[in-house]
Coordinates of C-alpha atoms in Angstrom, one line a residue:
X1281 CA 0.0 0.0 0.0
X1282 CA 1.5 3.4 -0.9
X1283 CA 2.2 6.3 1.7
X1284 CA -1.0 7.8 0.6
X1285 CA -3.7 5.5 1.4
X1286 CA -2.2 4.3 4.2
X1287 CA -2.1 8.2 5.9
X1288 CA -6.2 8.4 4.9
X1289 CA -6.5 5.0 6.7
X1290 CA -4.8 6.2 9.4
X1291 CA -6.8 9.3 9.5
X1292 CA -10.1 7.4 9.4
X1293 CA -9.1 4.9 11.9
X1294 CA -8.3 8.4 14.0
X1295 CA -11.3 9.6 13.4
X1296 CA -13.4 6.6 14.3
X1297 CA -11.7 6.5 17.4
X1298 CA -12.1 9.9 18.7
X1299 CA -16.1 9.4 18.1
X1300 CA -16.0 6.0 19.8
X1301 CA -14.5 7.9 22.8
X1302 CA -16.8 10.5 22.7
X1303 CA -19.6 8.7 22.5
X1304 CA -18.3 6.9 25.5
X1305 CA -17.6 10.1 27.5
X1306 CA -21.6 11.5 26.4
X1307 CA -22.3 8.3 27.6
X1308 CA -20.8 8.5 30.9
X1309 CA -21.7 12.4 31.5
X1310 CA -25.9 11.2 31.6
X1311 CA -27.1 11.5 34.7
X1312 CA -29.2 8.6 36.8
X1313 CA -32.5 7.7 36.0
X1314 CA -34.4 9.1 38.7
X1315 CA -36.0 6.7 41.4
X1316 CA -40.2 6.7 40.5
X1317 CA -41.7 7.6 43.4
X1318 CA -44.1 5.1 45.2
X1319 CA -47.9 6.6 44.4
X1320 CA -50.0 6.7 47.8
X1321 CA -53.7 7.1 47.6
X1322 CA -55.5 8.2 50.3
X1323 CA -58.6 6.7 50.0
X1324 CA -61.8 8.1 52.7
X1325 CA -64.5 10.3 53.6
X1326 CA -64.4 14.3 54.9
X1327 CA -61.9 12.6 57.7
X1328 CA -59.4 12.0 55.0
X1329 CA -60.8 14.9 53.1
X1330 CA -61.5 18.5 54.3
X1331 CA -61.2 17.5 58.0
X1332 CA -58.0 15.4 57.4
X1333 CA -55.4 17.3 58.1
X1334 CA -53.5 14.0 59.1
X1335 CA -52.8 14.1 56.0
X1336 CA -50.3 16.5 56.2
X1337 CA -49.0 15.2 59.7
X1338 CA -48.2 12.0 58.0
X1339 CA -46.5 13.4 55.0
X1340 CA -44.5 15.5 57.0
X1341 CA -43.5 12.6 59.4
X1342 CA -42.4 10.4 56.2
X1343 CA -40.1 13.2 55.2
X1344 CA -38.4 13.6 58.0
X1345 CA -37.5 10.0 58.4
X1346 CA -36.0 9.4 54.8
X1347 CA -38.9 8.2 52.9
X1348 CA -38.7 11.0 50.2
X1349 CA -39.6 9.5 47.0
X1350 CA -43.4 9.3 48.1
X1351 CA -46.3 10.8 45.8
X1352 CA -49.9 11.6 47.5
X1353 CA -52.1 10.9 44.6
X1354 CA -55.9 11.8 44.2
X1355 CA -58.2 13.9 42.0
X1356 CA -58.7 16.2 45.1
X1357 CA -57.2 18.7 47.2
X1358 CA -57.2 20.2 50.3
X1359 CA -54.0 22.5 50.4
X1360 CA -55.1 24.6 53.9
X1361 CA -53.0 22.2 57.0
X1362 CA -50.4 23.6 57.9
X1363 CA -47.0 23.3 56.6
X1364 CA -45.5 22.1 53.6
X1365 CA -47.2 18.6 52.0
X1366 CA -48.5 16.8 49.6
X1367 CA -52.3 17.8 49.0
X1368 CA -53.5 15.7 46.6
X1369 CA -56.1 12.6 48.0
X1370 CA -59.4 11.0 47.6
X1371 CA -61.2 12.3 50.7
X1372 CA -64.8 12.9 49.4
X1373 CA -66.9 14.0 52.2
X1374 CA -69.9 12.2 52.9
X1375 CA -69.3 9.4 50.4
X1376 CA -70.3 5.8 51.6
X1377 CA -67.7 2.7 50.8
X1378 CA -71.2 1.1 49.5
X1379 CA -72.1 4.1 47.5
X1380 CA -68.8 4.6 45.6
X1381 CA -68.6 1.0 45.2
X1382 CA -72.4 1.1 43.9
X1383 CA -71.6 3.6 41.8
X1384 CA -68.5 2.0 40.5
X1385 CA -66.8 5.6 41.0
X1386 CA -63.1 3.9 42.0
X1387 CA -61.8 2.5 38.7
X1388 CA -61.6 6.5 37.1
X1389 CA -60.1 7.8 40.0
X1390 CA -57.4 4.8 40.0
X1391 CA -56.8 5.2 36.2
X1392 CA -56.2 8.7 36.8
X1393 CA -54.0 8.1 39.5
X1394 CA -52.0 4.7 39.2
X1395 CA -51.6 4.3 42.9
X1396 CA -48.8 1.5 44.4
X1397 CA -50.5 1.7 47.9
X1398 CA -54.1 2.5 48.7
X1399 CA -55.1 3.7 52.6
X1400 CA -58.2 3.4 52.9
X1401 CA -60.4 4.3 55.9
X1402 CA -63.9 3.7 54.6
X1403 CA -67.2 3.1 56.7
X1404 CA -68.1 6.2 59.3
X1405 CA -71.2 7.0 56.8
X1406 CA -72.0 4.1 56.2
X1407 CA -72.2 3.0 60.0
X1408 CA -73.9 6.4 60.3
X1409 CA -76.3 5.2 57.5
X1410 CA -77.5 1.7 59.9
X1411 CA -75.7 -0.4 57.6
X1412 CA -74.6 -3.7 58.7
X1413 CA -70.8 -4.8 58.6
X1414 CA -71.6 -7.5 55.8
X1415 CA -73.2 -4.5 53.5
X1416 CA -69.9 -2.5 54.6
X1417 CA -67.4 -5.4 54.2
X1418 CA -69.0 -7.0 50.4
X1419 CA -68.1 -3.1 49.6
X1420 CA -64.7 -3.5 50.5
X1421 CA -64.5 -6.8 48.8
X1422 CA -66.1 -4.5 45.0
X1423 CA -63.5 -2.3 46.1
X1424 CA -60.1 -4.5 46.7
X1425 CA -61.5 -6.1 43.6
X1426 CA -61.1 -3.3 41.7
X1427 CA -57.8 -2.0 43.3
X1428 CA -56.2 -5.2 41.8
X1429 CA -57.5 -5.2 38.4
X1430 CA -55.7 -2.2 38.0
X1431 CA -53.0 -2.5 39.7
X1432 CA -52.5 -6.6 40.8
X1433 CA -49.4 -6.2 43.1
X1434 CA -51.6 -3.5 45.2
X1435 CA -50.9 -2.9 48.6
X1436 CA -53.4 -2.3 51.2
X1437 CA -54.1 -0.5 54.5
X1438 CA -57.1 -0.4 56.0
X1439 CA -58.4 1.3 58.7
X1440 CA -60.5 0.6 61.6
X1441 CA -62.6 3.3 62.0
X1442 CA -62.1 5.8 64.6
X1443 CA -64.8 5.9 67.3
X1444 CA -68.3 8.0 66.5
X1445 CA -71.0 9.2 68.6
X1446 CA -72.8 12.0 66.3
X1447 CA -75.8 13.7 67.7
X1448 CA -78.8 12.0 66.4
X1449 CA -77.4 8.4 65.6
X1450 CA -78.1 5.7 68.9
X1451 CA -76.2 3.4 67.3
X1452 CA -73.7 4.5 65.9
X1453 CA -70.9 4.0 68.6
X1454 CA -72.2 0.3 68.9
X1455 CA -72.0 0.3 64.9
X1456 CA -68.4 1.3 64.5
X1457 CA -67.4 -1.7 67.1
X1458 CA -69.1 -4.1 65.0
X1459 CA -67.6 -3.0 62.0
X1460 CA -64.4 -2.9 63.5
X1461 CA -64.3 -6.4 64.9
X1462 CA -65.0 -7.9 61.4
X1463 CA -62.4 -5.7 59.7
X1464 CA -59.5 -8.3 60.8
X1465 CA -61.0 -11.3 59.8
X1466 CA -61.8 -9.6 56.6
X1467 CA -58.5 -8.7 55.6
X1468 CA -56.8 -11.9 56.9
X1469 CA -59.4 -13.9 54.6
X1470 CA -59.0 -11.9 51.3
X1471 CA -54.7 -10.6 51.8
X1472 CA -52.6 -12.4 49.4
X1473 CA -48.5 -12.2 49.4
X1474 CA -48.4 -10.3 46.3
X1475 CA -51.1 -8.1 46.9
X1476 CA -51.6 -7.6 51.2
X1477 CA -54.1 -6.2 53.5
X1478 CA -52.5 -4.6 56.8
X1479 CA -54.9 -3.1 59.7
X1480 CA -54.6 -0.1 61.4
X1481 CA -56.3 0.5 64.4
X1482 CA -57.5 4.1 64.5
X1483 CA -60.0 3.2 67.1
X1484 CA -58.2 2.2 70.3
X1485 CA -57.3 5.0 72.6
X1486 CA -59.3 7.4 70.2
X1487 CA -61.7 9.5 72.4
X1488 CA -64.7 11.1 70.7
X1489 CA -65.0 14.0 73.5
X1490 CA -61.4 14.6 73.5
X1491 CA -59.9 14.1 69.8
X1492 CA -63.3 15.5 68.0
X1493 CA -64.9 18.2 67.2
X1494 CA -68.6 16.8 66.7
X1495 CA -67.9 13.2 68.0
X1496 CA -67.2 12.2 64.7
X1497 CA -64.8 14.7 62.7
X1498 CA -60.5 14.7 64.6
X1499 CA -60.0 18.0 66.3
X1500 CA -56.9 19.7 64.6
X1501 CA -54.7 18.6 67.8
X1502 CA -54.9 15.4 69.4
X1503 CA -57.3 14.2 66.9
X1504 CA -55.4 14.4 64.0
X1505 CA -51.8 13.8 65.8
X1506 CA -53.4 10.3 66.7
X1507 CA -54.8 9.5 63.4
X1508 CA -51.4 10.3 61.5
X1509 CA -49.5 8.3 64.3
X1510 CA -51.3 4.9 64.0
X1511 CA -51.2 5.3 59.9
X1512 CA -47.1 6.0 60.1
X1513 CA -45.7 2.7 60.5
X1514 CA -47.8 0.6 58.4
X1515 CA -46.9 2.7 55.9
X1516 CA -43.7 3.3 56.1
X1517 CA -43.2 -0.8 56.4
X1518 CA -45.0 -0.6 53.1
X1519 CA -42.5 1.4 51.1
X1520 CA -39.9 -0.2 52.6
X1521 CA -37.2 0.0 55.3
X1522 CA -35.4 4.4 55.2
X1523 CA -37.1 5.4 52.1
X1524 CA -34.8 7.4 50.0
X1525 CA -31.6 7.7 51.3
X1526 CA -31.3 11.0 53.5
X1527 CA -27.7 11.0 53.4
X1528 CA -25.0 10.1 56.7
X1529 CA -27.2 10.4 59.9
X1530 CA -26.6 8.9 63.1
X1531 CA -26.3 4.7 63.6
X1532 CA -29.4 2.6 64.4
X1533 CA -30.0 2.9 68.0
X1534 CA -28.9 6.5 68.4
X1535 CA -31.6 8.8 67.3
X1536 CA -33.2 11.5 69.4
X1537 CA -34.4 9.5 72.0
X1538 CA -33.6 6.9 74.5
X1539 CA -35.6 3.8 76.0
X1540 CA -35.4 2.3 79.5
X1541 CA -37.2 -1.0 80.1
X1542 CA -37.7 -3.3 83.6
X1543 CA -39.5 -6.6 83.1
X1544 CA -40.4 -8.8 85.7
X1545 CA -41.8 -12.5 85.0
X1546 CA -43.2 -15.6 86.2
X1547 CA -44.5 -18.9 85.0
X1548 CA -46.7 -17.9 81.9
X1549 CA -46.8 -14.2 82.6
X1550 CA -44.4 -10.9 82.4
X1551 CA -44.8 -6.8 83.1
X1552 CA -42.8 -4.4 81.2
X1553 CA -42.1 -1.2 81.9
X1554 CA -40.9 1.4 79.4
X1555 CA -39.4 5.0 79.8
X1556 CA -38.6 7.1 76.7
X1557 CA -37.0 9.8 77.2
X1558 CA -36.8 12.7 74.6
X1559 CA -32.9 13.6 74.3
X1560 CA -33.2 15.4 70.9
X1561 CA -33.6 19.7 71.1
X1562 CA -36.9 19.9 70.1
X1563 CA -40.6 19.0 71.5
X1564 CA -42.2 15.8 70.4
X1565 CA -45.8 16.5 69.8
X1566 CA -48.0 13.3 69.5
X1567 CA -45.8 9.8 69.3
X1568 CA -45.6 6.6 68.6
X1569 CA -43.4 3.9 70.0
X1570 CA -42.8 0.9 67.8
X1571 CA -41.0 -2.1 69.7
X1572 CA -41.0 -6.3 68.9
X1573 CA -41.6 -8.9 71.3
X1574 CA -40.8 -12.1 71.5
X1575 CA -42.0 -15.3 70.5
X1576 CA -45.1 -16.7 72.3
X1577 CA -45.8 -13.3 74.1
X1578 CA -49.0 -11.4 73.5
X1579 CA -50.2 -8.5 75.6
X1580 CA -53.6 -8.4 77.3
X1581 CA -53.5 -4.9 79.0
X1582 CA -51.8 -1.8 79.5
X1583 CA -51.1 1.4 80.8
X1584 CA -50.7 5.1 79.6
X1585 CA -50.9 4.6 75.8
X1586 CA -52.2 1.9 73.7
X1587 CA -50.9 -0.9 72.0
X1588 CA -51.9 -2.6 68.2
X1589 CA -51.6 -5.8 67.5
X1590 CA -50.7 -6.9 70.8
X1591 CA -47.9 -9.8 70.0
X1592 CA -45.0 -9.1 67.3
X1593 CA -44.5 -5.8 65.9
X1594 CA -45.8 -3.4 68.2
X1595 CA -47.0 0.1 68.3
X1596 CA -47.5 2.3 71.6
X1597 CA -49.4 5.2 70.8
X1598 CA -49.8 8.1 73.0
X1599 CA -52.9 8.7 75.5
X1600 CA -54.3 12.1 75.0
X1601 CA -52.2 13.0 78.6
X1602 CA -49.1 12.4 77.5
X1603 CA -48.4 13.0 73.7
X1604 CA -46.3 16.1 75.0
X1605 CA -42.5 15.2 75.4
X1606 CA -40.3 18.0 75.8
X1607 CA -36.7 18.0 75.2
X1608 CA -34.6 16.2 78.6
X1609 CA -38.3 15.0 79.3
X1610 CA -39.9 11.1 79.8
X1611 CA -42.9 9.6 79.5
X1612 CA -43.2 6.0 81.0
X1613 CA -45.8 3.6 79.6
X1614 CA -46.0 -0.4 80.3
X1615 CA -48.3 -3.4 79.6
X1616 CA -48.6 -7.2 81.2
X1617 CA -48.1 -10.0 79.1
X1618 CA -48.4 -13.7 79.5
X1619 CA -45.6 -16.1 77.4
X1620 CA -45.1 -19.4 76.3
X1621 CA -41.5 -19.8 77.8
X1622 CA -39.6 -16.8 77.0
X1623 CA -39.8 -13.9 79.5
X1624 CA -37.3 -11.4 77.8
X1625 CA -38.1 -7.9 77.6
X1626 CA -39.2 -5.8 74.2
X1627 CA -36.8 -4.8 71.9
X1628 CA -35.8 -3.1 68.6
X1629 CA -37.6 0.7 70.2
X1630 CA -38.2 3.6 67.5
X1631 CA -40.1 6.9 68.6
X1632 CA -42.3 8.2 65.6
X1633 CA -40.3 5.9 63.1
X1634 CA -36.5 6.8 64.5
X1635 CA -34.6 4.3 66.5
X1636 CA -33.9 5.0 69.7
X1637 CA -30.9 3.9 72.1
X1638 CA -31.1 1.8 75.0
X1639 CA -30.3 2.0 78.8

């Protein structure tokens, strides 16, 4: 091959190699995908809607704790809590679960919204209406059903039903109770692994004089601090153990606030006692206190707070005394127990969804 030719093929060769190169570094330069948030539908009545400021509690509790990459979806909104959130829900005030799943009104608003998780606290009207918890629950059935045809891998959290006694309406406190005793049984029979049901319990330690305003709607204090408090953990179990990652932070076991527990035991039975104390710098306002026991134990009462499901993964919520812990300050709580053969204490403690340390 003559000089010539072989300088053009070195040329091209030159030039195919810068472009490979550059194409490589163009490449490189592209910045991560985005994460796609997880799509939260918040699925009620005008305690979800223009009286659920919750709402706003929750979302604000979820950002503080890592779990960024959540998106509030609905075709409504109700911007006026306070603070910074996400407004977007399906709250639609006075709205029965029978008559929107009557009325087949879910499937638009889930094809508008492509939700990953539903909450969904459903049945106050209804109970308000005399129905019966069959009518209620054959609802819920329409409306899982129609949860998983659009989405099949949906997650569910339902809610037991806060507490009502509304002028006018006998029954109604009696009604809630029923309702609320068949919501377990319900979910257990119809949750599948790749679509579950979870239970909240928004009635237990819910007072209708204290945490209303009208015996039915939460009072923008305690009412809506409780409400938020019992929906937190479920919900952040659901997306998943700290969210998006906030970045260095302090280990497990050293957040803002420390636990100490006594237990004392005997043949089948145990007491706990449980001190948190707030060593952060500013004022908790309404808590939760998640903690696991072991194997075999279950608890059958307590004492200054309440406590859902009572074996396993446990939740203490505050009673409307003591949802106030200032910074240096303690609240002590503690339940009896009975056990199967080990008497050990609770462990694994995290205040409104950030681990504690022990002492």
């Amino acid at each position: 091959m003559s000089a010539s030719p072989r300088r053009r093929l070195g040329r091209l060769l030159t030039l195919l190699l810068t472009l490979l190169l550059a194409a490589g570094t163009g490449l490189a330069a592209q910045p991560a995908a985005a994460a796609t948030p997880t799509r939260v539908m918040l699925l009620g009545d005008s305690i979800t809607g223009n009286n659920g400021c919750w709402r706003a509690l929750l979302w604000q509790h979820l950002q503080s704790t890592g779990h960024t990459d959540v998106d509030f979806v609905g075709t409504l909104q109700n911007p006026y809590c306070q603070g910074s959130f996400d407004v977007d829900n399906e709250g639609h005030g006075g709205f029965l679960a029978t008559g929107i799943a009557n009325n087949n009104q879910l499937p638009g608003w889930l094809s508008a919204t492509q939700p990953d998780i539903v909450l969904m606290m459903l049945g106050t009207n209804d109970v308000w209406s005399h129905l019966p918890p069959a009518t209620i629950l054959d609802a819920y059935r329409t409306l899982l059903g129609q949860m998983r045809a659009q989405n099949p891998d949906m997650r569910l959290i339902v809610a037991q039903i806060p507490p009502m006694n509304p002028g006018g309406c006998a029954d109604c406190a009696q009604g809630a109770v029923n309702l609320n005793n068949a919501i377990p049984g319900w979910a257990a029979t119809h949750s599948t692994e790749r679509s579950p049901i979870t239970v909240v319990d928004q009635w237990t330690g819910f007072d209708t004089a204290a945490d209303t305003t009208d015996g039915v709607h939460p009072n923008e204090t305690t009412g809506i601090q409780k409400l938020a408090s019992r929906w937190y953990p479920a919900l952040a179990a659901a997306l998943g153990e700290g969210g998006t990652d906030p970045g260095p932070g302090p280990d497990p076991g050293t957040g803002a606030c420390r636990v100490a527990v006594t237990t004392n035991s005997w043949n089948t039975g145990l007491t706990a006692s449980i001190s948190v104390t707030n060593t952060g710098t500013t004022t908790v306002n309404g808590w939760s206190l998640g903690f696991t026991l072991a194997g075999g134990q279950r608890i059958t009462s307590g004492w200054n707070a309440t406590y859902s499901p009572s074996s396993g993964a446990v939740t203490a919520t505050n009673a409307a005394y003591n949802g106030t812990i200032a910074p240096g300050a303690s609240v002590s709580i503690g339940f009896q127990a009975t056990h199967t053969g080990d008497a050990s204490g609770p462990t694994a403690f995290a205040l409104n969804g950030s681990a504690c340390a022990t002492s």
